[in-house]
PDB file of C-alpha atoms in Angstrom:
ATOM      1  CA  UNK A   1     132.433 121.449 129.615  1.00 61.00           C
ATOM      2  CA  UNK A   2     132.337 117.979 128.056  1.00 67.00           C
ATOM      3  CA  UNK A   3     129.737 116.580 130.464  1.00 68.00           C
ATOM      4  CA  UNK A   4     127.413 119.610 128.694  1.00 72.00           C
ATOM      5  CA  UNK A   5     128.116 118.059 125.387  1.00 74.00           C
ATOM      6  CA  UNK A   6     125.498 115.199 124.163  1.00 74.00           C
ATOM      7  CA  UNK A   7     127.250 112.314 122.440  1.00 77.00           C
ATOM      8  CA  UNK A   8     126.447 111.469 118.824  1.00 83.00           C
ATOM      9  CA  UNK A   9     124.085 109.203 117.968  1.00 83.00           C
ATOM     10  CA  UNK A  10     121.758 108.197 114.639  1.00 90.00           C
ATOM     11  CA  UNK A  11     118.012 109.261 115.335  1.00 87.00           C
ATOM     12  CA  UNK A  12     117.391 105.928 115.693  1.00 90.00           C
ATOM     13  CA  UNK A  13     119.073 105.181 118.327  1.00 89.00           C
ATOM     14  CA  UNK A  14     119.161 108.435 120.265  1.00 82.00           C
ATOM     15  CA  UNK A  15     115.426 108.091 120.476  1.00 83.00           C
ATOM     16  CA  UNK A  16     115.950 104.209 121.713  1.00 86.00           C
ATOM     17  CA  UNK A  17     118.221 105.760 124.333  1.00 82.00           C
ATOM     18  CA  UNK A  18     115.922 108.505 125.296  1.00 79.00           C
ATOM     19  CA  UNK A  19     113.386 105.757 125.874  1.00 80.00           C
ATOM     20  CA  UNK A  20     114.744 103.302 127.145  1.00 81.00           C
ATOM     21  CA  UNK A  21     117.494 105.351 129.979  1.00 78.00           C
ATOM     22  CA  UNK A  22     115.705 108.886 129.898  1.00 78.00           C
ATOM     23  CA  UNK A  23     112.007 108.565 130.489  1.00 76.00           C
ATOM     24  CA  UNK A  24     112.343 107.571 134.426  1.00 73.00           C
ATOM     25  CA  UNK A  25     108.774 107.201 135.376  1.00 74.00           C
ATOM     26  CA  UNK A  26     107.736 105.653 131.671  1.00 77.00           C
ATOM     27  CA  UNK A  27     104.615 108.544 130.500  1.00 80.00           C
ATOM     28  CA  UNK A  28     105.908 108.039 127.029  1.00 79.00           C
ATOM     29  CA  UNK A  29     107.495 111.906 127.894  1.00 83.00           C
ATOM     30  CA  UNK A  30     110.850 113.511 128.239  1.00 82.00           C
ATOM     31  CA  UNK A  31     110.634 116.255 131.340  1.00 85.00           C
ATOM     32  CA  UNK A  32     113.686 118.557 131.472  1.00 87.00           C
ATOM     33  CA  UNK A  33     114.689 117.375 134.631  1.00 83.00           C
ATOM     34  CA  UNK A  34     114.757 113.226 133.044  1.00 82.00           C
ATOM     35  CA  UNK A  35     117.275 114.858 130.829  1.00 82.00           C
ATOM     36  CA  UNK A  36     119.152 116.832 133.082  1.00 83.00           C
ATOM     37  CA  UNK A  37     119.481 112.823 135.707  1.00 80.00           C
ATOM     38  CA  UNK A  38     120.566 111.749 132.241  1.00 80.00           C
ATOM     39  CA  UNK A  39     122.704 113.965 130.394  1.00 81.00           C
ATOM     40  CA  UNK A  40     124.510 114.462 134.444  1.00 81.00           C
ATOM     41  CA  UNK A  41     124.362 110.468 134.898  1.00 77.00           C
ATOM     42  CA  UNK A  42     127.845 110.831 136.268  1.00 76.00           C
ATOM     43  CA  UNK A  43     126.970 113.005 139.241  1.00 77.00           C
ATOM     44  CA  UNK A  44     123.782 112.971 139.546  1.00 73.00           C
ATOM     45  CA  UNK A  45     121.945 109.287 139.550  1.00 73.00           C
ATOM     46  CA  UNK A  46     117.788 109.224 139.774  1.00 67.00           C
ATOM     47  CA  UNK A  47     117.799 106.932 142.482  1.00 69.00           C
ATOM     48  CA  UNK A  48     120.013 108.952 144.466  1.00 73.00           C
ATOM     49  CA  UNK A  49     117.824 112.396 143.517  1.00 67.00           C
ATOM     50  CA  UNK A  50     114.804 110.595 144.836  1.00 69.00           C
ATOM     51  CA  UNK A  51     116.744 109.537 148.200  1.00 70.00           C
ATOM     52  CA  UNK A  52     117.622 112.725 148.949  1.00 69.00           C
ATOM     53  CA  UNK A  53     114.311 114.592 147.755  1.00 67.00           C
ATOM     54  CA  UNK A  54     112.904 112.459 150.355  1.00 68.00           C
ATOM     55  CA  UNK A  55     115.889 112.135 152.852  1.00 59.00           C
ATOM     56  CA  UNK A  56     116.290 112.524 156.241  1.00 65.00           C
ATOM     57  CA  UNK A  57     119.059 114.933 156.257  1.00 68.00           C
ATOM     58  CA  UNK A  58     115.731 117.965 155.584  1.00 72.00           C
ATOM     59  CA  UNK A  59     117.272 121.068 157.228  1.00 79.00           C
ATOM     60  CA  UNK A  60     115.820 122.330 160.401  1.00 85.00           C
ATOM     61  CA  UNK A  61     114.315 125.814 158.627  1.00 90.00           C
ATOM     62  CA  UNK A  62     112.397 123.266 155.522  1.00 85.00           C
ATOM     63  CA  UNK A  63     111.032 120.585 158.126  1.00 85.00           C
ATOM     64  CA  UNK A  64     109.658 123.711 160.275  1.00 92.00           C
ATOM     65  CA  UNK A  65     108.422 125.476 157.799  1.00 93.00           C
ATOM     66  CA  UNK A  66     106.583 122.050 156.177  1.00 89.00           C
ATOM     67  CA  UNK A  67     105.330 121.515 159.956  1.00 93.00           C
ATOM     68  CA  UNK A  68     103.960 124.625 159.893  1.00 96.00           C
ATOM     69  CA  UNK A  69     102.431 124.296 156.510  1.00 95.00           C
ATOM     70  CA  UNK A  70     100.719 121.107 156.896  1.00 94.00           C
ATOM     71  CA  UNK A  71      99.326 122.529 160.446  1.00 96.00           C
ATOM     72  CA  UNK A  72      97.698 125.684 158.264  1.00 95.00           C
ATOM     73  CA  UNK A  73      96.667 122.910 155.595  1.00 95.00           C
ATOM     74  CA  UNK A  74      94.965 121.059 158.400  1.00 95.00           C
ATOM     75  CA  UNK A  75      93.072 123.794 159.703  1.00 93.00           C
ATOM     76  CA  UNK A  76      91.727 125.339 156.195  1.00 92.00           C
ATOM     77  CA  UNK A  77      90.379 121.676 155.793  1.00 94.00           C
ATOM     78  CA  UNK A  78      88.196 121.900 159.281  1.00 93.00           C
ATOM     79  CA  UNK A  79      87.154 125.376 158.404  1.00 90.00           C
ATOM     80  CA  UNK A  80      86.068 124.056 155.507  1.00 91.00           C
ATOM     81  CA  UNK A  81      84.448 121.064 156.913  1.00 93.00           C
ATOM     82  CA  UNK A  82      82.668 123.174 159.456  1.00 91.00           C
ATOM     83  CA  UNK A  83      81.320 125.736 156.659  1.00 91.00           C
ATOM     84  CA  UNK A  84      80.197 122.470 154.730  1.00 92.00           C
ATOM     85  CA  UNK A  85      78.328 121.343 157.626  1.00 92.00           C
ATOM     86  CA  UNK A  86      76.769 124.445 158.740  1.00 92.00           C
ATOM     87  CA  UNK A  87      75.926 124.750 155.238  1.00 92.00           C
ATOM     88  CA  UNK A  88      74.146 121.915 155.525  1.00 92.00           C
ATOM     89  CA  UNK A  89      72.060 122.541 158.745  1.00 91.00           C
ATOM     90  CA  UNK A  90      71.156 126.049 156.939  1.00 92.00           C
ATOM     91  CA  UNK A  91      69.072 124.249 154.568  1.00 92.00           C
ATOM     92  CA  UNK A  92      66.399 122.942 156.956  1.00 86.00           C
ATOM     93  CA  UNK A  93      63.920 124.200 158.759  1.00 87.00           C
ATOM     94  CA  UNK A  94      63.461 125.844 162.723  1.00 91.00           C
ATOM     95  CA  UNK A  95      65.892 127.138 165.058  1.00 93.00           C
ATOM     96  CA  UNK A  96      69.039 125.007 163.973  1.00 91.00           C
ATOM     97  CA  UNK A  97      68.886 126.593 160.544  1.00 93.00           C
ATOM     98  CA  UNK A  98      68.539 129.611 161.594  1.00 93.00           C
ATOM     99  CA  UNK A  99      71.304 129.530 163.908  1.00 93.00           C
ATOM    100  CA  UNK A 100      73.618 127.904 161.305  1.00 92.00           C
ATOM    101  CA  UNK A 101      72.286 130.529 158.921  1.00 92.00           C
ATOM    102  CA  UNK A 102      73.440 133.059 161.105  1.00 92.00           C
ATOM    103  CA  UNK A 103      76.826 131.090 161.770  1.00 91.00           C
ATOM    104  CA  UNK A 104      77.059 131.191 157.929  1.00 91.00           C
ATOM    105  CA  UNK A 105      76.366 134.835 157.529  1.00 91.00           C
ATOM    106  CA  UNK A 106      79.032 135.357 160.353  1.00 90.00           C
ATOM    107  CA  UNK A 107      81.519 133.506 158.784  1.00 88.00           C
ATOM    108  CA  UNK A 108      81.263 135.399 155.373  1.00 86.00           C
ATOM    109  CA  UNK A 109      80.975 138.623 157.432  1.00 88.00           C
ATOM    110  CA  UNK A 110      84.880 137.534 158.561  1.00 83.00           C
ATOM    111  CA  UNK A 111      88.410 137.842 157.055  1.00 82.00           C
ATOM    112  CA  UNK A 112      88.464 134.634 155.775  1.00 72.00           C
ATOM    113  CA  UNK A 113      85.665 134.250 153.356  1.00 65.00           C
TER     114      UNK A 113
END
């Protein structure tokens, strides 16, 4: 596989080349994948990994399944939010507390602690 094969270069200037074509995003750091877009430049260009990564063309079974994921993501946050705010209420004094204390105690009574 000659594409597999790294050319020869001098230290010097392999580590000019690694910074100057390899390190995509510019941390000052080599991931494996930089050198895999580099070492593949041939068939496999950066700008055409990041097109795709966030292409249109998502298959049906990914896009529902991200769908579905952000919809589960979306209501952890507003159990959350709710737990935060009866949290909240708890701390007072009179019949709100109480009631969100007992919401509270319900709520860590359930499944989803």
């Amino acid at each position: 596989y000659p594409r597999s094969c790294p050319e020869m270069l001098t230290a010097i200037k392999r580590k000019q080349e690694l910074r100057d074509k390899v390190d995509v995003n510019f941390d000052g750091r080599i991931s494996f994948l930089e050198y895999l877009l580099y070492q593949y430049k041939d068939v496999a260009n950066p700008a055409d990994f990041c097109k795709r990564s966030m292409g249109h063309d998502e298959h049906p079974e990914i896009r529902k399944a991200r769908l579905a994921l952000e919809e589960v993501n979306k209501r952890i946050r507003a159990y959350e939010e709710e737990k935060a705010r009866l949290t909240a209420e708890s701390q007072g004094s009179g019949v709100k507390a109480l009631g969100a204390k007992n919401m509270l105690a319900q709520i860590d009574a359930g499944p989803l602690k």
